[in-house]
PDB file of C-alpha atoms in Angstrom:
ATOM      1  CA  MET A 234      38.609  43.758  64.385  1.00 57.00           C
ATOM      2  CA  ALA A 235      40.133  40.556  63.061  1.00 58.00           C
ATOM      3  CA  PRO A 236      42.450  40.664  60.113  1.00 58.00           C
ATOM      4  CA  LEU A 237      41.043  39.371  56.782  1.00 59.00           C
ATOM      5  CA  ASP A 238      42.096  35.887  55.974  1.00 60.00           C
ATOM      6  CA  ASP A 239      43.441  35.862  52.410  1.00 59.00           C
ATOM      7  CA  HIS A 240      43.107  32.122  51.791  1.00 60.00           C
ATOM      8  CA  SER A 241      40.287  32.467  49.226  1.00 62.00           C
ATOM      9  CA  GLN A 242      40.776  30.803  45.869  1.00 65.00           C
ATOM     10  CA  GLN A 243      41.759  32.852  42.900  1.00 68.00           C
ATOM     11  CA  ARG A 244      38.823  33.495  40.600  1.00 68.00           C
ATOM     12  CA  ARG A 245      39.072  32.343  37.025  1.00 70.00           C
ATOM     13  CA  PRO A 246      37.458  34.438  34.318  1.00 77.00           C
ATOM     14  CA  LEU A 247      34.216  32.793  33.128  1.00 82.00           C
ATOM     15  CA  PHE A 248      33.852  34.752  29.933  1.00 84.00           C
ATOM     16  CA  PHE A 249      35.588  32.347  27.503  1.00 85.00           C
ATOM     17  CA  PRO A 250      34.033  29.084  28.789  1.00 86.00           C
ATOM     18  CA  VAL A 251      30.575  30.700  28.657  1.00 89.00           C
ATOM     19  CA  VAL A 252      31.150  31.924  25.081  1.00 89.00           C
ATOM     20  CA  ILE A 253      32.378  28.485  23.972  1.00 91.00           C
ATOM     21  CA  ALA A 254      29.409  26.744  25.604  1.00 90.00           C
ATOM     22  CA  THR A 255      26.994  29.217  23.985  1.00 93.00           C
ATOM     23  CA  VAL A 256      28.504  28.671  20.530  1.00 92.00           C
ATOM     24  CA  LEU A 257      28.353  24.874  20.902  1.00 92.00           C
ATOM     25  CA  LEU A 258      24.736  24.946  22.090  1.00 92.00           C
ATOM     26  CA  THR A 259      23.810  27.251  19.200  1.00 92.00           C
ATOM     27  CA  ILE A 260      25.379  24.870  16.678  1.00 93.00           C
ATOM     28  CA  ILE A 261      23.600  21.879  18.221  1.00 92.00           C
ATOM     29  CA  GLY A 262      20.299  23.785  18.136  1.00 89.00           C
ATOM     30  CA  MET A 263      20.789  24.763  14.488  1.00 91.00           C
ATOM     31  CA  ILE A 264      21.547  21.169  13.479  1.00 90.00           C
ATOM     32  CA  GLY A 265      18.494  19.929  15.369  1.00 87.00           C
ATOM     33  CA  GLY A 266      16.287  22.551  13.724  1.00 85.00           C
ATOM     34  CA  TYR A 267      17.638  21.684  10.296  1.00 85.00           C
ATOM     35  CA  LEU A 268      16.988  17.959  10.802  1.00 85.00           C
ATOM     36  CA  LEU A 269      13.451  18.604  12.061  1.00 83.00           C
ATOM     37  CA  GLY A 270      12.776  20.831   9.049  1.00 81.00           C
ATOM     38  CA  GLU A 271      14.061  18.172   6.661  1.00 79.00           C
ATOM     39  CA  GLU A 272      11.848  15.563   8.328  1.00 75.00           C
ATOM     40  CA  ARG A 273       8.823  17.852   7.973  1.00 74.00           C
ATOM     41  CA  ASN A 274       9.666  18.487   4.284  1.00 72.00           C
ATOM     42  CA  ARG A 275      10.050  14.754   3.673  1.00 69.00           C
ATOM     43  CA  LYS A 276       6.689  14.038   5.288  1.00 63.00           C
ATOM     44  CA  SER A 277       4.942  16.803   3.335  1.00 59.00           C
ATOM     45  CA  ALA A 278       6.398  15.426   0.074  1.00 57.00           C
ATOM     46  CA  THR A 279       4.922  11.993   0.767  1.00 52.00           C
ATOM     47  CA  PRO A 280       1.768  11.431  -1.261  1.00 50.00           C
ATOM     48  CA  SER A 281      -1.286  11.436   0.937  1.00 46.00           C
ATOM     49  CA  SER A 282      -4.708  10.032   0.454  1.00 42.00           C
ATOM     50  CA  SER A 283      -6.301  13.462   0.325  1.00 43.00           C
ATOM     51  CA  SER A 284      -9.659  14.195  -1.203  1.00 42.00           C
ATOM     52  CA  SER A 285      -8.152  15.081  -4.606  1.00 42.00           C
ATOM     53  CA  SER A 286      -9.486  13.485  -7.772  1.00 42.00           C
ATOM     54  CA  GLU A 287      -6.150  11.786  -8.431  1.00 42.00           C
ATOM     55  CA  PRO A 288      -5.967   8.105  -7.496  1.00 41.00           C
ATOM     56  CA  ALA A 289      -3.847   7.222  -4.497  1.00 42.00           C
ATOM     57  CA  LEU A 290      -0.445   5.817  -5.430  1.00 50.00           C
ATOM     58  CA  ASP A 291       0.868   2.579  -4.047  1.00 58.00           C
ATOM     59  CA  LEU A 292       4.608   2.100  -3.919  1.00 65.00           C
ATOM     60  CA  VAL A 293       5.676  -0.399  -6.544  1.00 64.00           C
ATOM     61  CA  ASP A 294       8.138  -3.238  -6.341  1.00 73.00           C
ATOM     62  CA  GLY A 295       9.662  -4.000  -9.708  1.00 80.00           C
ATOM     63  CA  PRO A 296      12.713  -3.615 -11.878  1.00 89.00           C
ATOM     64  CA  ALA A 297      14.890  -0.553 -11.531  1.00 90.00           C
ATOM     65  CA  CYS A 298      14.643   2.127 -14.193  1.00 90.00           C
ATOM     66  CA  PRO A 299      17.656   2.616 -16.510  1.00 90.00           C
ATOM     67  CA  GLU A 300      20.896   4.145 -15.273  1.00 89.00           C
ATOM     68  CA  GLN A 301      20.277   7.343 -17.257  1.00 90.00           C
ATOM     69  CA  THR A 302      16.899   7.690 -15.513  1.00 90.00           C
ATOM     70  CA  GLN A 303      18.490   7.127 -12.103  1.00 92.00           C
ATOM     71  CA  LYS A 304      20.995   9.920 -12.796  1.00 91.00           C
ATOM     72  CA  ALA A 305      18.342  12.334 -14.092  1.00 91.00           C
ATOM     73  CA  GLY A 306      16.125  11.515 -11.104  1.00 92.00           C
ATOM     74  CA  ALA A 307      18.921  12.246  -8.660  1.00 92.00           C
ATOM     75  CA  ILE A 308      19.446  15.644 -10.296  1.00 90.00           C
ATOM     76  CA  GLN A 309      15.699  16.370 -10.048  1.00 89.00           C
ATOM     77  CA  GLY A 310      15.574  15.408  -6.365  1.00 90.00           C
ATOM     78  CA  ALA A 311      14.120  11.899  -6.551  1.00 91.00           C
ATOM     79  CA  SER A 312      14.242  10.030  -3.266  1.00 90.00           C
ATOM     80  CA  GLY A 313      16.220   6.815  -3.595  1.00 90.00           C
ATOM     81  CA  GLU A 314      16.210   4.371  -6.473  1.00 92.00           C
ATOM     82  CA  LEU A 315      13.626   4.810  -9.229  1.00 94.00           C
ATOM     83  CA  ILE A 316      11.486   1.733  -9.825  1.00 92.00           C
ATOM     84  CA  GLN A 317       9.727   1.015 -13.109  1.00 93.00           C
ATOM     85  CA  VAL A 318       5.946   1.468 -13.024  1.00 93.00           C
ATOM     86  CA  LEU A 319       5.423   1.341 -16.794  1.00 94.00           C
ATOM     87  CA  ARG A 320       7.667   0.712 -19.782  1.00 94.00           C
ATOM     88  CA  VAL A 321       6.356   0.893 -23.336  1.00 94.00           C
ATOM     89  CA  ARG A 322       7.864   0.984 -26.819  1.00 93.00           C
ATOM     90  CA  THR A 323       6.042   2.826 -29.592  1.00 93.00           C
ATOM     91  CA  ALA A 324       5.857   2.097 -33.324  1.00 91.00           C
ATOM     92  CA  ARG A 325       8.364   4.949 -33.830  1.00 90.00           C
ATOM     93  CA  LYS A 326      10.847   3.137 -31.550  1.00 88.00           C
ATOM     94  CA  THR A 327      10.449   5.594 -28.683  1.00 91.00           C
ATOM     95  CA  VAL A 328      10.778   3.911 -25.299  1.00 93.00           C
ATOM     96  CA  VAL A 329       8.958   5.517 -22.379  1.00 95.00           C
ATOM     97  CA  TRP A 330       9.469   4.721 -18.707  1.00 94.00           C
ATOM     98  CA  ILE A 331       7.265   5.868 -15.869  1.00 95.00           C
ATOM     99  CA  CYS A 332       9.288   5.500 -12.691  1.00 94.00           C
ATOM    100  CA  GLN A 333       8.505   5.960  -9.011  1.00 94.00           C
ATOM    101  CA  ASP A 334      10.801   6.952  -6.170  1.00 93.00           C
ATOM    102  CA  ARG A 335      10.569   5.613  -2.618  1.00 89.00           C
ATOM    103  CA  LEU A 336       8.254   8.471  -1.593  1.00 91.00           C
ATOM    104  CA  GLY A 337       5.785   7.698  -4.399  1.00 91.00           C
ATOM    105  CA  ALA A 338       6.695  10.599  -6.730  1.00 93.00           C
ATOM    106  CA  LEU A 339       6.383   9.708 -10.426  1.00 95.00           C
ATOM    107  CA  TYR A 340       8.796  10.573 -13.235  1.00 95.00           C
ATOM    108  CA  TYR A 341       8.583  10.334 -17.051  1.00 95.00           C
ATOM    109  CA  HIS A 342      11.617   9.419 -19.138  1.00 94.00           C
ATOM    110  CA  ALA A 343      11.579   8.783 -22.876  1.00 93.00           C
ATOM    111  CA  ASN A 344      14.260   8.169 -25.463  1.00 91.00           C
ATOM    112  CA  LYS A 345      13.752   8.338 -29.242  1.00 86.00           C
ATOM    113  CA  GLY A 346      15.095   5.268 -30.946  1.00 67.00           C
ATOM    114  CA  GLY A 347      14.853   2.965 -27.942  1.00 56.00           C
ATOM    115  CA  THR A 348      17.317   1.718 -25.389  1.00 61.00           C
ATOM    116  CA  GLY A 349      20.193   1.062 -27.800  1.00 59.00           C
ATOM    117  CA  ALA A 350      20.044   4.522 -29.334  1.00 58.00           C
ATOM    118  CA  GLU A 351      22.285   7.446 -28.545  1.00 76.00           C
ATOM    119  CA  TRP A 352      21.065   8.930 -25.279  1.00 79.00           C
ATOM    120  CA  VAL A 353      21.445  12.702 -25.032  1.00 80.00           C
ATOM    121  CA  GLU A 354      19.245  14.343 -22.419  1.00 82.00           C
ATOM    122  CA  ASN A 355      16.984  17.084 -23.865  1.00 79.00           C
ATOM    123  CA  LYS A 356      17.889  16.036 -27.420  1.00 84.00           C
ATOM    124  CA  THR A 357      17.064  12.344 -27.889  1.00 86.00           C
ATOM    125  CA  ALA A 358      15.798  11.854 -24.335  1.00 90.00           C
ATOM    126  CA  LEU A 359      13.406  13.770 -22.101  1.00 92.00           C
ATOM    127  CA  PHE A 360      13.094  13.475 -18.327  1.00 92.00           C
ATOM    128  CA  LEU A 361      10.123  15.080 -16.545  1.00 94.00           C
ATOM    129  CA  ALA A 362       9.194  15.198 -12.885  1.00 94.00           C
ATOM    130  CA  GLY A 363       5.734  15.871 -11.476  1.00 94.00           C
ATOM    131  CA  VAL A 364       3.936  13.081 -13.321  1.00 95.00           C
ATOM    132  CA  ARG A 365       0.251  12.624 -12.487  1.00 95.00           C
ATOM    133  CA  GLN A 366      -1.944   9.610 -13.088  1.00 92.00           C
ATOM    134  CA  ASP A 367      -5.411  10.411 -14.402  1.00 90.00           C
ATOM    135  CA  SER A 368      -8.608   8.535 -13.576  1.00 87.00           C
ATOM    136  CA  ASN A 369      -8.210   6.356 -16.708  1.00 89.00           C
ATOM    137  CA  GLY A 370      -4.767   5.166 -15.619  1.00 90.00           C
ATOM    138  CA  ALA A 371      -2.752   7.246 -18.114  1.00 94.00           C
ATOM    139  CA  TYR A 372       0.333   9.024 -16.839  1.00 96.00           C
ATOM    140  CA  GLU A 373       0.691  12.726 -17.731  1.00 96.00           C
ATOM    141  CA  ALA A 374       3.732  14.964 -17.592  1.00 94.00           C
ATOM    142  CA  THR A 375       4.141  18.560 -18.686  1.00 95.00           C
ATOM    143  CA  ALA A 376       7.369  19.858 -20.202  1.00 93.00           C
ATOM    144  CA  VAL A 377       8.801  23.323 -19.634  1.00 92.00           C
ATOM    145  CA  ASP A 378       7.614  24.423 -23.100  1.00 92.00           C
ATOM    146  CA  GLY A 379       4.018  23.461 -22.224  1.00 93.00           C
ATOM    147  CA  ALA A 380       3.875  20.194 -24.156  1.00 94.00           C
ATOM    148  CA  VAL A 381       1.888  17.485 -22.365  1.00 95.00           C
ATOM    149  CA  PHE A 382       2.952  13.846 -22.621  1.00 95.00           C
ATOM    150  CA  SER A 383       0.285  11.246 -21.832  1.00 95.00           C
ATOM    151  CA  VAL A 384       1.182   7.572 -21.879  1.00 96.00           C
ATOM    152  CA  ASP A 385      -0.548   4.293 -21.073  1.00 95.00           C
ATOM    153  CA  ARG A 386      -0.228   0.701 -22.307  1.00 94.00           C
ATOM    154  CA  GLU A 387      -1.913   1.549 -25.629  1.00 94.00           C
ATOM    155  CA  ARG A 388      -0.498   4.888 -26.779  1.00 95.00           C
ATOM    156  CA  LEU A 389       1.790   7.857 -26.255  1.00 95.00           C
ATOM    157  CA  ARG A 390       0.026  11.157 -26.940  1.00 95.00           C
ATOM    158  CA  ILE A 391       1.969  14.394 -27.169  1.00 94.00           C
ATOM    159  CA  THR A 392      -0.059  17.593 -27.068  1.00 95.00           C
ATOM    160  CA  HIS A 393       2.213  20.430 -28.150  1.00 94.00           C
ATOM    161  CA  ALA A 394       1.896  23.920 -26.696  1.00 92.00           C
ATOM    162  CA  ASP A 395       0.287  25.136 -29.941  1.00 94.00           C
ATOM    163  CA  GLY A 396      -2.478  22.497 -29.563  1.00 92.00           C
ATOM    164  CA  ARG A 397      -1.116  20.119 -32.193  1.00 94.00           C
ATOM    165  CA  GLN A 398      -1.424  16.448 -31.171  1.00 95.00           C
ATOM    166  CA  GLU A 399       0.838  13.568 -32.044  1.00 93.00           C
ATOM    167  CA  THR A 400      -0.109   9.987 -31.173  1.00 94.00           C
ATOM    168  CA  GLN A 401       2.198   6.992 -31.259  1.00 93.00           C
ATOM    169  CA  LYS A 402       0.776   3.497 -30.916  1.00 95.00           C
ATOM    170  CA  VAL A 403       2.388   1.229 -28.319  1.00 93.00           C
ATOM    171  CA  VAL A 404       3.766  -1.955 -29.902  1.00 91.00           C
ATOM    172  CA  GLY A 405       5.516  -3.553 -26.949  1.00 80.00           C
ATOM    173  CA  GLU A 406       6.924  -3.245 -23.507  1.00 75.00           C
TER     174      GLU A 406
END
């Protein structure tokens, strides 16, 4: 019997490199899953030309909405800069903007007393997301208290939660 040759290399423990590789691959997989989920959410938030009764929205190219609207939109999750779709001024000096983000979502922003007035959100100003356009072209938004704001180039109609209606005639843009 020949003696054993002891020239074999010393074995290194594989435990730590395997653990490190597993952790790195897990992190990469989690980041990839997160990004794919965000992409799916972004695509599902994009308005589609489904068979709903609401007219399909085209992305607008126009002036940017006011700075206060941009800030409120960012807080509400608007995608990118808000572009003005409609701007009207009523006989009571209320200015209303309908704005659209880059995904086509519409937002309502109004300020009592116009653009030069004190601007205090939820006191003199009201920002609402989830605006819909009806078949007549009016834009409608519903506030948390149930009040519905409907605006077009001719009037601003506020239907309060108790059913009371208030109409303000549009006098300018």
